[in-house]
Structure formats: C-alpha cells, structure tokens
XYZ file of C-alpha atoms in Angstrom:
300
model
C 26.389 -4.493 -8.561
C 22.720 -3.665 -8.846
C 20.787 -5.562 -6.156
C 17.697 -5.859 -8.270
C 19.673 -7.703 -11.051
C 21.290 -9.922 -8.368
C 17.841 -10.691 -7.040
C 16.613 -11.647 -10.540
C 19.615 -13.990 -11.155
C 19.295 -15.481 -7.643
C 15.581 -16.167 -8.111
C 16.268 -17.846 -11.485
C 18.760 -20.203 -9.741
C 16.155 -20.978 -7.091
C 13.481 -21.917 -9.846
C 16.147 -24.072 -11.633
C 16.975 -25.989 -8.448
C 13.305 -26.854 -7.667
C 12.495 -27.641 -11.239
C 15.547 -30.080 -11.082
C 14.018 -31.652 -7.896
C 10.593 -32.065 -9.432
C 12.220 -33.927 -12.423
C 14.223 -36.004 -10.061
C 11.213 -37.065 -8.019
C 9.087 -37.483 -11.152
C 6.599 -34.636 -10.508
C 7.290 -32.404 -13.519
C 4.267 -31.513 -15.485
C 3.437 -34.349 -17.925
C 3.264 -31.927 -20.867
C 6.821 -30.805 -20.109
C 8.149 -34.394 -20.349
C 6.686 -35.262 -23.711
C 9.907 -34.374 -25.517
C 13.379 -33.221 -24.840
C 12.791 -29.961 -26.588
C 9.576 -29.206 -24.543
C 11.362 -30.038 -21.292
C 14.311 -27.683 -22.045
C 11.751 -24.982 -22.951
C 9.821 -25.604 -19.731
C 13.036 -25.665 -17.609
C 14.337 -22.418 -18.903
C 11.041 -20.610 -19.258
C 10.638 -17.537 -16.992
C 7.076 -18.433 -15.927
C 4.641 -21.218 -15.156
C 3.569 -22.692 -18.617
C -0.014 -23.639 -18.926
C -0.750 -26.949 -20.515
C -3.931 -28.245 -22.151
C -5.638 -30.747 -19.826
C -6.536 -33.039 -22.737
C -3.527 -32.942 -25.062
C -0.861 -31.950 -22.483
C 0.492 -29.469 -25.112
C 1.284 -25.870 -23.971
C -1.438 -23.475 -24.353
C -0.915 -20.866 -27.121
C -0.889 -17.227 -26.150
C -3.596 -15.500 -28.262
C -3.359 -12.001 -29.500
C -5.843 -11.014 -26.757
C -3.495 -12.562 -24.101
C -0.506 -10.663 -25.494
C -2.411 -7.310 -25.550
C -3.632 -8.007 -22.053
C -0.064 -8.670 -20.798
C 1.314 -5.540 -22.359
C -1.625 -3.558 -20.842
C -0.846 -5.070 -17.465
C 2.820 -4.125 -17.957
C 1.723 -0.511 -18.653
C -0.526 -0.446 -15.552
C 2.385 -1.903 -13.434
C 4.829 0.748 -14.554
C 2.262 3.544 -13.643
C 1.350 2.060 -10.245
C 4.973 1.278 -9.337
C 6.128 4.747 -10.366
C 3.467 6.353 -8.165
C 4.081 3.959 -5.272
C 7.865 4.330 -5.398
C 7.636 8.119 -5.645
C 5.296 8.225 -2.584
C 7.356 5.863 -0.426
C 10.718 7.270 -1.535
C 9.762 10.625 -0.158
C 9.390 9.022 3.337
C 12.388 6.792 3.140
C 9.975 3.833 2.749
C 8.594 4.417 6.282
C 5.523 6.763 5.661
C 4.333 6.524 9.248
C 7.606 7.193 10.967
C 10.801 5.273 11.738
C 11.003 4.965 15.452
C 8.203 2.395 15.736
C 8.921 -1.177 16.848
C 5.721 -2.144 18.647
C 4.152 -4.908 16.452
C 0.545 -3.805 16.843
C 1.153 -0.080 16.713
C -1.040 1.464 14.027
C 1.900 3.259 12.549
C 4.029 0.099 12.408
C 1.150 -1.715 10.755
C 0.770 1.162 8.277
C 4.516 0.909 7.386
C 4.241 -2.870 6.979
C 1.110 -2.506 4.868
C 2.902 -0.211 2.369
C 5.928 -2.489 2.356
C 3.733 -5.486 1.641
C 2.057 -3.491 -1.109
C 5.484 -2.462 -2.425
C 6.673 -6.098 -2.795
C 3.402 -7.138 -4.267
C 3.640 -4.499 -6.999
C 7.293 -5.203 -7.599
C 6.576 -8.871 -8.301
C 3.590 -7.802 -10.345
C 5.937 -5.591 -12.450
C 8.499 -8.436 -12.831
C 5.728 -10.867 -13.900
C 4.203 -8.442 -16.281
C 7.605 -7.956 -17.993
C 8.235 -11.719 -18.182
C 4.752 -12.548 -19.353
C 4.521 -9.778 -22.020
C 7.940 -10.652 -23.493
C 7.822 -14.443 -23.260
C 4.221 -14.604 -24.541
C 4.969 -12.294 -27.499
C 8.273 -14.100 -28.468
C 7.358 -17.651 -27.841
C 3.597 -17.670 -28.250
C 3.243 -19.865 -25.047
C 0.715 -18.951 -22.440
C 1.745 -18.688 -18.775
C 0.031 -18.389 -15.458
C -0.329 -15.078 -13.641
C 2.228 -14.892 -10.903
C 0.630 -12.233 -8.689
C -3.161 -11.824 -8.159
C -3.697 -8.905 -5.649
C -2.864 -11.051 -2.568
C -2.818 -8.174 -0.114
C -6.246 -6.875 -1.062
C -8.268 -9.871 -2.238
C -7.219 -13.031 -0.353
C -10.098 -14.996 1.263
C -7.894 -17.162 3.248
C -4.219 -17.652 4.282
C -4.038 -20.773 2.112
C -5.333 -18.708 -0.909
C -2.817 -15.896 -0.121
C 0.142 -18.206 -0.305
C -1.182 -20.909 -2.579
C -2.847 -19.055 -5.397
C -2.293 -15.327 -5.167
C 1.244 -14.586 -3.969
C 4.099 -15.574 -6.304
C 2.239 -18.565 -7.970
C 5.327 -19.572 -9.885
C 7.258 -20.365 -6.660
C 4.217 -22.031 -5.195
C 4.076 -24.334 -8.146
C 7.733 -25.366 -8.130
C 7.669 -25.783 -4.293
C 4.488 -27.954 -4.567
C 6.048 -30.232 -7.165
C 9.674 -30.104 -5.936
C 9.121 -30.292 -2.219
C 5.431 -30.842 -1.147
C 4.561 -33.830 -3.293
C 7.843 -35.721 -2.650
C 7.373 -35.162 1.131
C 3.785 -35.954 1.123
C 4.474 -39.336 -0.509
C 5.983 -40.401 2.906
C 4.751 -38.032 5.489
C 1.559 -36.246 6.582
C 0.070 -33.183 4.769
C 0.901 -31.036 7.810
C 4.517 -32.032 7.850
C 4.741 -31.645 4.051
C 3.344 -28.103 4.359
C 5.878 -27.336 7.013
C 8.778 -28.442 4.822
C 7.398 -26.234 2.086
C 7.268 -23.125 4.377
C 10.757 -24.009 5.662
C 12.090 -24.321 2.153
C 10.439 -20.994 1.282
C 12.139 -19.383 4.293
C 15.529 -20.763 3.211
C 14.875 -19.442 -0.346
C 14.320 -15.979 1.013
C 17.292 -16.176 3.288
C 19.366 -16.901 0.242
C 17.701 -13.948 -1.696
C 18.074 -11.506 1.154
C 21.669 -12.599 1.625
C 22.363 -12.014 -2.023
C 20.830 -8.438 -1.836
C 22.106 -7.507 1.658
C 25.578 -8.982 1.905
C 27.372 -8.304 -1.248
C 26.304 -4.691 -1.701
C 25.661 -3.410 1.792
C 25.479 0.272 2.289
C 24.874 2.379 5.405
C 21.278 3.320 6.003
C 20.262 6.818 7.092
C 21.476 7.709 10.584
C 17.947 8.163 11.917
C 16.737 4.886 10.499
C 15.396 2.129 12.854
C 17.665 -0.286 10.902
C 21.143 -0.496 12.362
C 23.967 0.404 9.936
C 26.533 -2.300 9.226
C 24.305 -4.949 10.867
C 22.479 -7.716 8.927
C 20.159 -10.014 10.723
C 20.013 -13.263 8.841
C 17.355 -15.708 9.977
C 14.517 -13.201 10.084
C 13.069 -14.416 6.757
C 13.010 -18.036 7.906
C 11.335 -16.952 11.242
C 8.626 -15.142 9.120
C 7.814 -18.174 7.080
C 7.700 -20.499 10.133
C 5.151 -18.011 11.556
C 3.276 -18.129 8.255
C 3.061 -21.885 8.537
C 1.812 -21.590 12.112
C -1.013 -19.254 11.288
C -1.902 -21.276 8.193
C -2.225 -24.417 10.340
C -4.274 -22.624 12.881
C -6.639 -21.378 10.104
C -7.007 -24.890 8.726
C -7.723 -26.330 12.263
C -10.385 -23.721 12.883
C -12.045 -24.149 9.449
C -11.151 -20.832 8.073
C -12.358 -17.310 8.630
C -15.804 -18.007 7.089
C -16.570 -20.414 10.002
C -15.907 -17.618 12.475
C -18.845 -15.492 11.296
C -16.572 -12.806 9.722
C -18.011 -10.805 6.889
C -16.586 -11.891 3.481
C -15.668 -8.275 2.753
C -13.576 -8.088 5.913
C -11.754 -11.416 5.480
C -8.939 -10.094 3.334
C -8.120 -7.617 6.183
C -7.908 -10.452 8.797
C -5.868 -12.572 6.401
C -3.266 -9.925 5.969
C -3.312 -9.050 9.750
C -2.111 -12.632 10.577
C 1.310 -11.732 9.184
C 1.392 -7.977 8.781
C 2.766 -7.202 12.243
C 5.704 -9.393 11.576
C 6.438 -8.248 7.983
C 9.276 -6.362 9.571
C 11.152 -9.732 9.945
C 10.788 -10.183 6.144
C 11.736 -6.762 4.958
C 14.674 -5.802 7.359
C 17.465 -7.424 5.202
C 16.165 -5.515 2.219
C 16.375 -2.250 4.077
C 19.936 -3.231 5.133
C 21.018 -3.923 1.570
C 19.282 -0.678 0.381
C 17.288 -2.862 -2.147
C 14.338 -0.507 -2.096
C 16.428 2.610 -2.821
C 18.519 0.891 -5.448
C 15.373 -0.538 -7.054
C 13.992 2.951 -7.834
C 15.718 2.998 -11.182
C 13.521 0.267 -12.754
C 10.657 2.650 -13.273
C 10.117 6.417 -13.343
C 10.453 7.643 -9.788
C 10.208 11.158 -8.408
C 12.871 11.394 -5.788
C 13.207 14.022 -3.041
C 16.349 16.112 -3.395
C 18.321 17.373 -0.382
C-alpha cells in the first residue's frame, strides 16, 4: 500500500518496456548484445550501464566510484531529511495554499520547492541504486540526476542530460531513434515528450488512484478528485518551450548572462509545475514518502 514502493515498481515496469522496445528496433547498446548473459544483466540492471567505447565491455566500478556513491547516498539522506522536515511543516506549500496565479511569486516559490523535492527524491533513489549495484556487481553506472534545477544551461540540457538520465536514455533508444528513422527530428522529439507524458500519467495514476486519501480541508487540492491528463499537458508544454528554444538558438544567443541562464531555463516550466505535481498531492505521495528518510514532523 505504500505509494513510494508502488512508484518504484511502476518505474521498473516502464524501464523494462522501453528496453524491450529498443531491443525490438535494434537500438540496444552494442555492449549489451554481446552475450545473452550480458543482455539479461543490462535488461534487469537498475541503472544506465556504462560501456567502454573501444571494447564495448561494461566499465568496472572502482573502489573510488563505490566510495563516491556511498558518500552521495549519505549526502542525499541528509539533504532529503532537512528538505522533507522543512516542507512537511508547511504541508508542502511553504508560501501558502490559496494561490493559483501562475506567475504569482508565492506560487513560483511553492513550485520551486516542489521541483527541488522531486529532484532530491530522484537523487536519493539514484544514490541508493548506484551504491548498492556498484558494490554488489562491480559495474559502473551513469549518474541519473545532476542538479537540473540549479545548473541547467539550456532546456535541452535540463531534460537530456541532467534530469533522470536513465529515462532519457531508454526513451532515446526505444522511442526517438526508431521514430527518427522515418520522421523529422522535431516530430521524433514530440513523440518522446508525448511518451514521457504518458509514462508520468501511468506513474501518477499508480500513486493517486489506488491509495487515494483526503487532503487537508484547507488545501487548494480538491479532496476525492483526481485530474488525470495534467502530466501529459505538462510534457507537451515542455516540448513546446524546448522547440522554441531550439528555434531561437538558445538563451546564450539572447544576450543573457551565463549565471542567469539556469533561472530562465527553470522559469520556462516552473509556473506550470502544478500540472505535474497535483496528482501526487491527491495521492498523498509526498506525505507518505516521509518515512524513507529521517523526517521531523509537526505534531498537532
């Protein structure tokens, strides 16, 4: 009944589906296809295996890599504990609940902390998976999250290299490349964002519908009401702003200071982050997820 566990299992199903698609269309990494044993390992592995460019063999996780991943796990626990404790105190809306104007500073503040919450939540999951899989198997994996909210220099970098790199890779091989073979790059990108939206509809449905609980009476989120489709709308919007950025030549061509670029990248989607997060509020995912780390909870 725990929504965090259901989310984990649902995400594993999604990864398996797209790895099956990449195998069907012939776009699985060459190193993964060198033997049946290697492919089974690749297919079941909870991360993006890194292969040597020359030998196509999986890179070995060194002692330094393993220590680094366990250090990252320790930091993720500390950061998530502090973030969960802070946000839980305000029912995950630190700037107030009765705010629905997309460009209102308080709404943007709430959305920023929610974006940071999901970034750190995925960072924690990645740190656990990397630390355990590297230590047990000795295989090196790519980092799934790389501070997308604070460091992205473009929208393409945000979605392509910094936010959930594992999902980006399986979508690229399982959806983008097969579509690109027959259609334009723009159309293939649209199909990828559409597939990502459908993935998140499935995940939010899994979290929200099967274990729906009433939200606080003063919440902006309506009790016993789940709006499916909002995640899909969010990713269609993300495709739109990504296409506009590409057409304009990126933020650097607009004369924006490099230090300010991450702010503008995040602002392209931050006002609409509410579309993404609403089902997770409905399913009480954020509250139920508090148990995965040490969280200081406000008592009535």
